[in-house]
PDB file of C-alpha atoms and ligand atoms in Angstrom:
ATOM      1  CA  MET A 663     112.418 102.486  74.675  1.00  0.00           C
ATOM      2  CA  ASN A 664     110.808 101.237  78.330  1.00  0.00           C
ATOM      3  CA  THR A 665     110.870  97.430  78.103  1.00  0.00           C
ATOM      4  CA  MET A 666     109.430  97.133  81.573  1.00  0.00           C
ATOM      5  CA  ALA A 667     106.650  95.511  81.837  1.00  0.00           C
ATOM      6  CA  ALA A 668     104.081  96.459  83.550  1.00  0.00           C
ATOM      7  CA  PRO A 669     103.366  95.684  87.266  1.00  0.00           C
ATOM      8  CA  ALA A 670     100.207  93.888  87.568  1.00  0.00           C
ATOM      9  CA  THR A 671      97.555  95.333  88.945  1.00  0.00           C
ATOM     10  CA  ARG A 672      97.159  94.121  92.391  1.00  0.00           C
ATOM     11  CA  LYS A 673      93.978  92.404  93.621  1.00  0.00           C
ATOM     12  CA  ARG A 674      91.638  94.204  95.810  1.00  0.00           C
ATOM     13  CA  ILE A 675      90.843  91.490  98.963  1.00  0.00           C
ATOM     14  CA  GLY A 676      87.561  92.049 101.391  1.00  0.00           C
ATOM     15  CA  VAL A 677      87.623  89.598 104.619  1.00  0.00           C
ATOM     16  CA  LEU A 678      84.777  88.295 106.533  1.00  0.00           C
ATOM     17  CA  ILE A 679      85.469  88.068 110.208  1.00  0.00           C
ATOM     18  CA  SER A 680      83.044  87.639 113.337  1.00  0.00           C
ATOM     19  CA  GLY A 681      85.439  87.165 116.105  1.00  0.00           C
ATOM     20  CA  ARG A 682      89.754  87.554 116.734  1.00  0.00           C
ATOM     21  CA  GLY A 683      90.644  87.860 113.454  1.00  0.00           C
ATOM     22  CA  SER A 684      93.880  85.935 114.146  1.00  0.00           C
ATOM     23  CA  ASN A 685      93.899  84.850 110.449  1.00  0.00           C
ATOM     24  CA  LEU A 686      93.466  87.980 109.087  1.00  0.00           C
ATOM     25  CA  ALA A 687      96.318  89.023 111.136  1.00  0.00           C
ATOM     26  CA  ALA A 688      98.084  86.534 109.366  1.00  0.00           C
ATOM     27  CA  LEU A 689      96.942  88.324 106.253  1.00  0.00           C
ATOM     28  CA  LEU A 690      97.905  91.293 106.741  1.00  0.00           C
ATOM     29  CA  ARG A 691     101.952  90.431 107.896  1.00  0.00           C
ATOM     30  CA  ASN A 692     102.298  88.088 104.969  1.00  0.00           C
ATOM     31  CA  GLU A 693     102.403  88.571 101.388  1.00  0.00           C
ATOM     32  CA  CYS A 694      99.021  87.520  99.883  1.00  0.00           C
ATOM     33  CA  GLY A 695      98.797  88.625  96.441  1.00  0.00           C
ATOM     34  CA  GLY A 696      96.537  91.695  96.791  1.00  0.00           C
ATOM     35  CA  ASP A 697      95.946  94.480  99.735  1.00  0.00           C
ATOM     36  CA  VAL A 698      93.051  94.144 102.507  1.00  0.00           C
ATOM     37  CA  VAL A 699      91.239  96.782 101.588  1.00  0.00           C
ATOM     38  CA  VAL A 700      87.859  96.276 103.354  1.00  0.00           C
ATOM     39  CA  VAL A 701      87.026  93.796 106.627  1.00  0.00           C
ATOM     40  CA  GLY A 702      83.462  93.609 107.055  1.00  0.00           C
ATOM     41  CA  SER A 703      81.784  91.122 110.258  1.00  0.00           C
ATOM     42  CA  ASN A 704      77.969  89.764 111.515  1.00  0.00           C
ATOM     43  CA  LYS A 705      79.638  91.092 114.550  1.00  0.00           C
ATOM     44  CA  LEU A 706      80.040  94.808 115.605  1.00  0.00           C
ATOM     45  CA  ASP A 707      82.172  93.613 118.598  1.00  0.00           C
ATOM     46  CA  ALA A 708      84.439  91.538 116.734  1.00  0.00           C
ATOM     47  CA  LYS A 709      87.913  91.692 117.933  1.00  0.00           C
ATOM     48  CA  GLY A 710      89.205  91.472 114.231  1.00  0.00           C
ATOM     49  CA  LEU A 711      87.404  94.832 113.802  1.00  0.00           C
ATOM     50  CA  GLU A 712      89.342  96.559 115.822  1.00  0.00           C
ATOM     51  CA  LEU A 713      92.782  95.445 114.676  1.00  0.00           C
ATOM     52  CA  ALA A 714      91.852  96.305 111.126  1.00  0.00           C
ATOM     53  CA  ARG A 715      90.998  99.722 112.222  1.00  0.00           C
ATOM     54  CA  ASP A 716      94.238  99.948 114.101  1.00  0.00           C
ATOM     55  CA  ALA A 717      96.102  98.803 110.759  1.00  0.00           C
ATOM     56  CA  GLY A 718      94.331 102.021 109.244  1.00  0.00           C
ATOM     57  CA  ILE A 719      92.100  99.516 106.950  1.00  0.00           C
ATOM     58  CA  ASP A 720      87.872 100.021 106.066  1.00  0.00           C
ATOM     59  CA  THR A 721      85.568  97.987 108.111  1.00  0.00           C
ATOM     60  CA  PHE A 722      81.959  97.560 108.297  1.00  0.00           C
ATOM     61  CA  ALA A 723      79.496  95.579 110.242  1.00  0.00           C
ATOM     62  CA  VAL A 724      76.012  94.280 109.641  1.00  0.00           C
ATOM     63  CA  ASN A 725      73.731  92.718 112.174  1.00  0.00           C
ATOM     64  CA  HIS A 726      72.508  89.736 110.442  1.00  0.00           C
ATOM     65  CA  LYS A 727      69.494  89.687 113.170  1.00  0.00           C
ATOM     66  CA  GLN A 728      68.298  92.797 111.665  1.00  0.00           C
ATOM     67  CA  PHE A 729      67.634  91.138 108.211  1.00  0.00           C
ATOM     68  CA  PRO A 730      64.293  89.430 107.441  1.00  0.00           C
ATOM     69  CA  SER A 731      65.879  86.327 105.668  1.00  0.00           C
ATOM     70  CA  ARG A 732      69.841  85.203 105.298  1.00  0.00           C
ATOM     71  CA  GLU A 733      69.185  86.428 101.403  1.00  0.00           C
ATOM     72  CA  ALA A 734      68.415  89.677 102.597  1.00  0.00           C
ATOM     73  CA  PHE A 735      71.675  89.866 104.920  1.00  0.00           C
ATOM     74  CA  ASP A 736      73.889  87.958 102.284  1.00  0.00           C
ATOM     75  CA  GLN A 737      72.628  90.681  99.718  1.00  0.00           C
ATOM     76  CA  SER A 738      73.460  93.634 102.079  1.00  0.00           C
ATOM     77  CA  LEU A 739      77.362  92.047 102.422  1.00  0.00           C
ATOM     78  CA  ILE A 740      77.171  91.755  98.527  1.00  0.00           C
ATOM     79  CA  ASP A 741      76.541  95.539  98.355  1.00  0.00           C
ATOM     80  CA  GLU A 742      79.105  96.649 101.235  1.00  0.00           C
ATOM     81  CA  LEU A 743      82.070  94.461  99.344  1.00  0.00           C
ATOM     82  CA  THR A 744      81.262  95.715  96.042  1.00  0.00           C
ATOM     83  CA  ALA A 745      80.978  99.185  97.009  1.00  0.00           C
ATOM     84  CA  ARG A 746      84.817  98.783  98.008  1.00  0.00           C
ATOM     85  CA  SER A 747      85.304  97.038  94.258  1.00  0.00           C
ATOM     86  CA  VAL A 748      86.562  94.192  96.036  1.00  0.00           C
ATOM     87  CA  ASP A 749      88.010  91.053  93.319  1.00  0.00           C
ATOM     88  CA  VAL A 750      88.357  88.288  96.144  1.00  0.00           C
ATOM     89  CA  VAL A 751      87.028  87.338  99.559  1.00  0.00           C
ATOM     90  CA  VAL A 752      88.318  85.653 102.478  1.00  0.00           C
ATOM     91  CA  LEU A 753      86.053  84.139 104.708  1.00  0.00           C
ATOM     92  CA  ALA A 754      88.168  84.128 107.777  1.00  0.00           C
ATOM     93  CA  GLY A 755      86.442  83.001 110.882  1.00  0.00           C
ATOM     94  CA  PHE A 756      82.621  83.755 109.372  1.00  0.00           C
ATOM     95  CA  MET A 757      80.571  81.922 111.264  1.00  0.00           C
ATOM     96  CA  ARG A 758      76.971  82.537 109.298  1.00  0.00           C
ATOM     97  CA  ILE A 759      76.130  80.344 106.458  1.00  0.00           C
ATOM     98  CA  LEU A 760      75.661  82.053 103.667  1.00  0.00           C
ATOM     99  CA  THR A 761      73.731  81.257 100.883  1.00  0.00           C
ATOM    100  CA  PRO A 762      73.927  80.587  97.212  1.00  0.00           C
ATOM    101  CA  VAL A 763      72.863  84.728  96.532  1.00  0.00           C
ATOM    102  CA  PHE A 764      76.223  85.285  97.814  1.00  0.00           C
ATOM    103  CA  THR A 765      78.437  81.855  97.328  1.00  0.00           C
ATOM    104  CA  ASP A 766      77.325  82.345  93.343  1.00  0.00           C
ATOM    105  CA  HIS A 767      77.863  86.114  92.987  1.00  0.00           C
ATOM    106  CA  PHE A 768      81.273  85.775  94.710  1.00  0.00           C
ATOM    107  CA  ALA A 769      81.763  82.404  92.582  1.00  0.00           C
ATOM    108  CA  GLY A 770      85.470  81.261  91.734  1.00  0.00           C
ATOM    109  CA  CYS A 771      87.137  84.282  94.199  1.00  0.00           C
ATOM    110  CA  LEU A 772      85.659  83.050  97.525  1.00  0.00           C
ATOM    111  CA  ILE A 773      88.385  81.206  99.577  1.00  0.00           C
ATOM    112  CA  ASN A 774      87.368  79.803 103.154  1.00  0.00           C
ATOM    113  CA  ILE A 775      89.505  78.643 106.145  1.00  0.00           C
ATOM    114  CA  HIS A 776      88.476  75.777 107.924  1.00  0.00           C
ATOM    115  CA  PRO A 777      89.712  73.847 111.018  1.00  0.00           C
ATOM    116  CA  SER A 778      89.838  70.415 109.601  1.00  0.00           C
ATOM    117  CA  LEU A 779      90.947  68.128 107.101  1.00  0.00           C
ATOM    118  CA  LEU A 780      87.968  68.362 104.549  1.00  0.00           C
ATOM    119  CA  PRO A 781      85.686  66.341 103.526  1.00  0.00           C
ATOM    120  CA  SER A 782      86.061  65.132 107.018  1.00  0.00           C
ATOM    121  CA  TYR A 783      84.967  67.217 110.014  1.00  0.00           C
ATOM    122  CA  PRO A 784      82.435  70.051 108.158  1.00  0.00           C
ATOM    123  CA  GLY A 785      80.393  72.439 110.172  1.00  0.00           C
ATOM    124  CA  LEU A 786      81.242  73.276 113.979  1.00  0.00           C
ATOM    125  CA  ASP A 787      83.528  71.279 116.824  1.00  0.00           C
ATOM    126  CA  THR A 788      85.598  70.104 114.406  1.00  0.00           C
ATOM    127  CA  HIS A 789      88.079  69.988 117.208  1.00  0.00           C
ATOM    128  CA  ALA A 790      86.280  67.494 119.871  1.00  0.00           C
ATOM    129  CA  ARG A 791      84.648  65.732 117.161  1.00  0.00           C
ATOM    130  CA  ALA A 792      88.182  64.727 115.837  1.00  0.00           C
ATOM    131  CA  LEU A 793      89.383  63.686 119.243  1.00  0.00           C
ATOM    132  CA  ALA A 794      86.738  61.600 120.118  1.00  0.00           C
ATOM    133  CA  ASP A 795      87.077  59.561 116.794  1.00  0.00           C
ATOM    134  CA  GLY A 796      90.591  58.851 117.575  1.00  0.00           C
ATOM    135  CA  VAL A 797      92.021  60.338 114.933  1.00  0.00           C
ATOM    136  CA  LYS A 798      96.112  60.775 114.679  1.00  0.00           C
ATOM    137  CA  LEU A 799      96.146  63.440 111.923  1.00  0.00           C
ATOM    138  CA  HIS A 800      94.251  66.393 112.410  1.00  0.00           C
ATOM    139  CA  GLY A 801      94.177  69.528 110.038  1.00  0.00           C
ATOM    140  CA  CYS A 802      93.042  72.646 107.993  1.00  0.00           C
ATOM    141  CA  THR A 803      92.061  73.114 105.047  1.00  0.00           C
ATOM    142  CA  VAL A 804      91.576  76.259 102.172  1.00  0.00           C
ATOM    143  CA  HIS A 805      89.117  75.862  99.560  1.00  0.00           C
ATOM    144  CA  LEU A 806      86.641  77.518  97.269  1.00  0.00           C
ATOM    145  CA  VAL A 807      83.387  78.288  98.532  1.00  0.00           C
ATOM    146  CA  THR A 808      80.400  76.648  96.573  1.00  0.00           C
ATOM    147  CA  SER A 809      76.565  77.064  97.692  1.00  0.00           C
ATOM    148  CA  VAL A 810      77.744  73.603 100.044  1.00  0.00           C
ATOM    149  CA  LEU A 811      78.980  74.632 103.581  1.00  0.00           C
ATOM    150  CA  ASP A 812      82.668  73.715 104.070  1.00  0.00           C
ATOM    151  CA  HIS A 813      83.012  71.905 100.741  1.00  0.00           C
ATOM    152  CA  GLY A 814      84.467  73.514  97.785  1.00  0.00           C
ATOM    153  CA  PRO A 815      87.461  72.821  95.492  1.00  0.00           C
ATOM    154  CA  ILE A 816      90.447  72.354  98.010  1.00  0.00           C
ATOM    155  CA  ILE A 817      93.419  74.731  97.224  1.00  0.00           C
ATOM    156  CA  ALA A 818      95.938  73.948 100.404  1.00  0.00           C
ATOM    157  CA  GLN A 819      95.461  71.943 103.659  1.00  0.00           C
ATOM    158  CA  ALA A 820      97.935  71.213 106.869  1.00  0.00           C
ATOM    159  CA  ALA A 821      98.024  68.195 109.182  1.00  0.00           C
ATOM    160  CA  VAL A 822      99.043  68.245 112.617  1.00  0.00           C
ATOM    161  CA  GLN A 823      99.340  65.037 114.576  1.00  0.00           C
ATOM    162  CA  VAL A 824      96.978  64.293 117.363  1.00  0.00           C
ATOM    163  CA  ASP A 825      98.860  63.591 120.812  1.00  0.00           C
ATOM    164  CA  ASP A 826      97.562  61.442 124.049  1.00  0.00           C
ATOM    165  CA  ASP A 827      97.355  64.504 126.252  1.00  0.00           C
ATOM    166  CA  ASP A 828      95.798  66.609 123.265  1.00  0.00           C
ATOM    167  CA  THR A 829      92.664  68.490 124.170  1.00  0.00           C
ATOM    168  CA  ALA A 830      90.082  70.321 121.994  1.00  0.00           C
ATOM    169  CA  GLU A 831      92.074  73.181 123.305  1.00  0.00           C
ATOM    170  CA  THR A 832      95.668  72.447 122.595  1.00  0.00           C
ATOM    171  CA  LEU A 833      94.476  70.542 119.265  1.00  0.00           C
ATOM    172  CA  ALA A 834      92.680  73.715 118.225  1.00  0.00           C
ATOM    173  CA  ALA A 835      96.149  76.010 118.561  1.00  0.00           C
ATOM    174  CA  LYS A 836      98.665  73.622 116.547  1.00  0.00           C
ATOM    175  CA  VAL A 837      96.226  73.946 114.046  1.00  0.00           C
ATOM    176  CA  LEU A 838      95.275  77.638 114.179  1.00  0.00           C
ATOM    177  CA  VAL A 839      99.189  78.160 113.506  1.00  0.00           C
ATOM    178  CA  GLN A 840      98.779  76.245 110.813  1.00  0.00           C
ATOM    179  CA  GLU A 841      95.858  77.930 109.492  1.00  0.00           C
ATOM    180  CA  HIS A 842      98.242  81.049 109.601  1.00  0.00           C
ATOM    181  CA  GLN A 843     100.694  79.454 107.357  1.00  0.00           C
ATOM    182  CA  ILE A 844      98.064  78.341 104.757  1.00  0.00           C
ATOM    183  CA  LEU A 845      95.563  80.624 104.180  1.00  0.00           C
ATOM    184  CA  PRO A 846      97.959  83.503 102.902  1.00  0.00           C
ATOM    185  CA  TYR A 847      99.886  81.088 100.627  1.00  0.00           C
ATOM    186  CA  ALA A 848      95.958  80.064  99.060  1.00  0.00           C
ATOM    187  CA  VAL A 849      95.080  83.713  98.806  1.00  0.00           C
ATOM    188  CA  ARG A 850      98.081  84.592  96.827  1.00  0.00           C
ATOM    189  CA  LEU A 851      97.644  81.511  94.852  1.00  0.00           C
ATOM    190  CA  LEU A 852      94.181  82.650  94.132  1.00  0.00           C
ATOM    191  CA  CYS A 853      95.216  86.605  93.264  1.00  0.00           C
ATOM    192  CA  GLU A 854      97.968  85.550  90.968  1.00  0.00           C
ATOM    193  CA  ASP A 855      95.492  83.695  89.166  1.00  0.00           C
ATOM    194  CA  ARG A 856      97.387  80.223  89.366  1.00  0.00           C
ATOM    195  CA  LEU A 857      94.734  77.968  90.433  1.00  0.00           C
ATOM    196  CA  GLN A 858      93.062  75.741  87.583  1.00  0.00           C
ATOM    197  CA  VAL A 859      89.735  74.141  88.827  1.00  0.00           C
ATOM    198  CA  ASP A 860      88.909  70.539  87.306  1.00  0.00           C
ATOM    199  CA  GLY A 861      85.718  69.527  89.354  1.00  0.00           C
ATOM    200  CA  LEU A 862      86.952  69.806  92.843  1.00  0.00           C
ATOM    201  CA  ARG A 863      90.559  69.095  91.561  1.00  0.00           C
ATOM    202  CA  VAL A 864      92.950  72.245  92.114  1.00  0.00           C
ATOM    203  CA  SER A 865      96.066  72.339  90.396  1.00  0.00           C
ATOM    204  CA  ILE A 866      98.607  74.734  90.871  1.00  0.00           C
ATOM    205  CA  ARG A 867     100.370  76.700  88.076  1.00  0.00           C
ATOM    206  CA  SER A 868     103.882  77.539  88.470  1.00  0.00           C
ATOM    207  CA  VAL A 869     104.827  81.138  87.876  1.00  0.00           C
ATOM    208  CA  GLY A 870     105.124  82.581  84.029  1.00  0.00           C
ATOM    209  CA  ALA A 871     103.458  79.109  83.178  1.00  0.00           C
ATOM    210  CA  GLY A 872     100.471  81.560  81.284  1.00  0.00           C
ATOM    211  CA  LEU A 873     102.805  83.877  80.101  1.00  0.00           C
ATOM    212  CA  GLY A 874     105.227  81.051  78.834  1.00  0.00           C
ATOM    213  CA  ARG A 875     102.101  79.849  76.882  1.00  0.00           C
ATOM    214  CA  ALA A 876     101.121  82.981  75.579  1.00  0.00           C
ATOM    215  CA  VAL A 877     104.789  83.623  74.317  1.00  0.00           C
ATOM    216  CA  SER A 878     105.078  79.845  72.387  1.00  0.00           C
ATOM    217  CA  GLU A 879     101.449  80.661  71.025  1.00  0.00           C
ATOM    218  CA  ALA A 880     102.283  84.040  69.549  1.00  0.00           C
ATOM    219  CA  ALA A 881     105.433  82.675  68.039  1.00  0.00           C
ATOM    220  CA  GLY A 882     103.799  79.627  66.210  1.00  0.00           C
TER     221      GLY A 882
HETATM  222  C1  GRF B 371      89.669  79.746 112.994  1.00  0.00           C
HETATM  223  O1  GRF B 371      89.794  78.361 113.343  1.00  0.00           O
HETATM  224  C2  GRF B 371      89.192  79.823 112.046  1.00  0.00           C
HETATM  225  O2  GRF B 371      89.116  78.153 110.648  1.00  0.00           O
HETATM  226  C3  GRF B 371      87.355  79.089 112.069  1.00  0.00           C
HETATM  227  O3  GRF B 371      87.334  80.301 112.985  1.00  0.00           O
HETATM  228  C4  GRF B 371      88.419  79.763 113.605  1.00  0.00           C
HETATM  229  C5  GRF B 371      88.589  81.614 113.330  1.00  0.00           C
HETATM  230  O4  GRF B 371      90.156  82.152 114.074  1.00  0.00           O
HETATM  231  N1  GRF B 371      86.516  79.231 110.950  1.00  0.00           N
HETATM  232  P1  GRF B 371      90.227  84.143 114.038  1.00  0.00           P
HETATM  233  O5  GRF B 371      89.465  85.001 113.800  1.00  0.00           O
HETATM  234  O6  GRF B 371      90.623  84.095 112.814  1.00  0.00           O
HETATM  235  O7  GRF B 371      91.347  83.788 115.008  1.00  0.00           O
END
């Protein structure tokens, strides 16, 4: 008798980018609990698209300027992603505001990386704003996406110290190193169904916790 458990199906991950794609690269070089099957962008010349093609990953680019509304653009993204049967969508430097058409469609399986310690500094120019405020700690956040910009249950954060001689550029570089650590980690937790969400609070189930419960329930 074969007593080996069947391997769990790996999740199919879609990644949306707008630029160089260093967070995408971090997802590709680390185990993130699934396979990146497609990379999409709103910028036809996004550097990260080249990186994906070089890695043999399917890509698409949709120019947001060609759509009459944000909703129509979002629907075209949904169509591209669902055509590849993605289970999880990662916003990795995707610089377009998404409407509820998109965020509701992928609710619970949509993750964003943001370069600040949310809820501080949602939006743009986070490093310059943090410096101007004189904060001593800055960082990055990975969160589940809701229809509210840069808001939603926080999965992981990492902090860096702000030094006296930091500029927006040096601070961005320090934060980016941390982004590359916490994004694959958070995507893996989502892909392994280990996130327990209660309002804005996320707790992380230990490996095998679900199985343990199922076994004890069956026993008793
Ligand atoms: C990252 O800092 C990300 O947090 C922000 O945009 C940047 C994207 O960088 N939203 P990259 O394209 O992943 O290199």
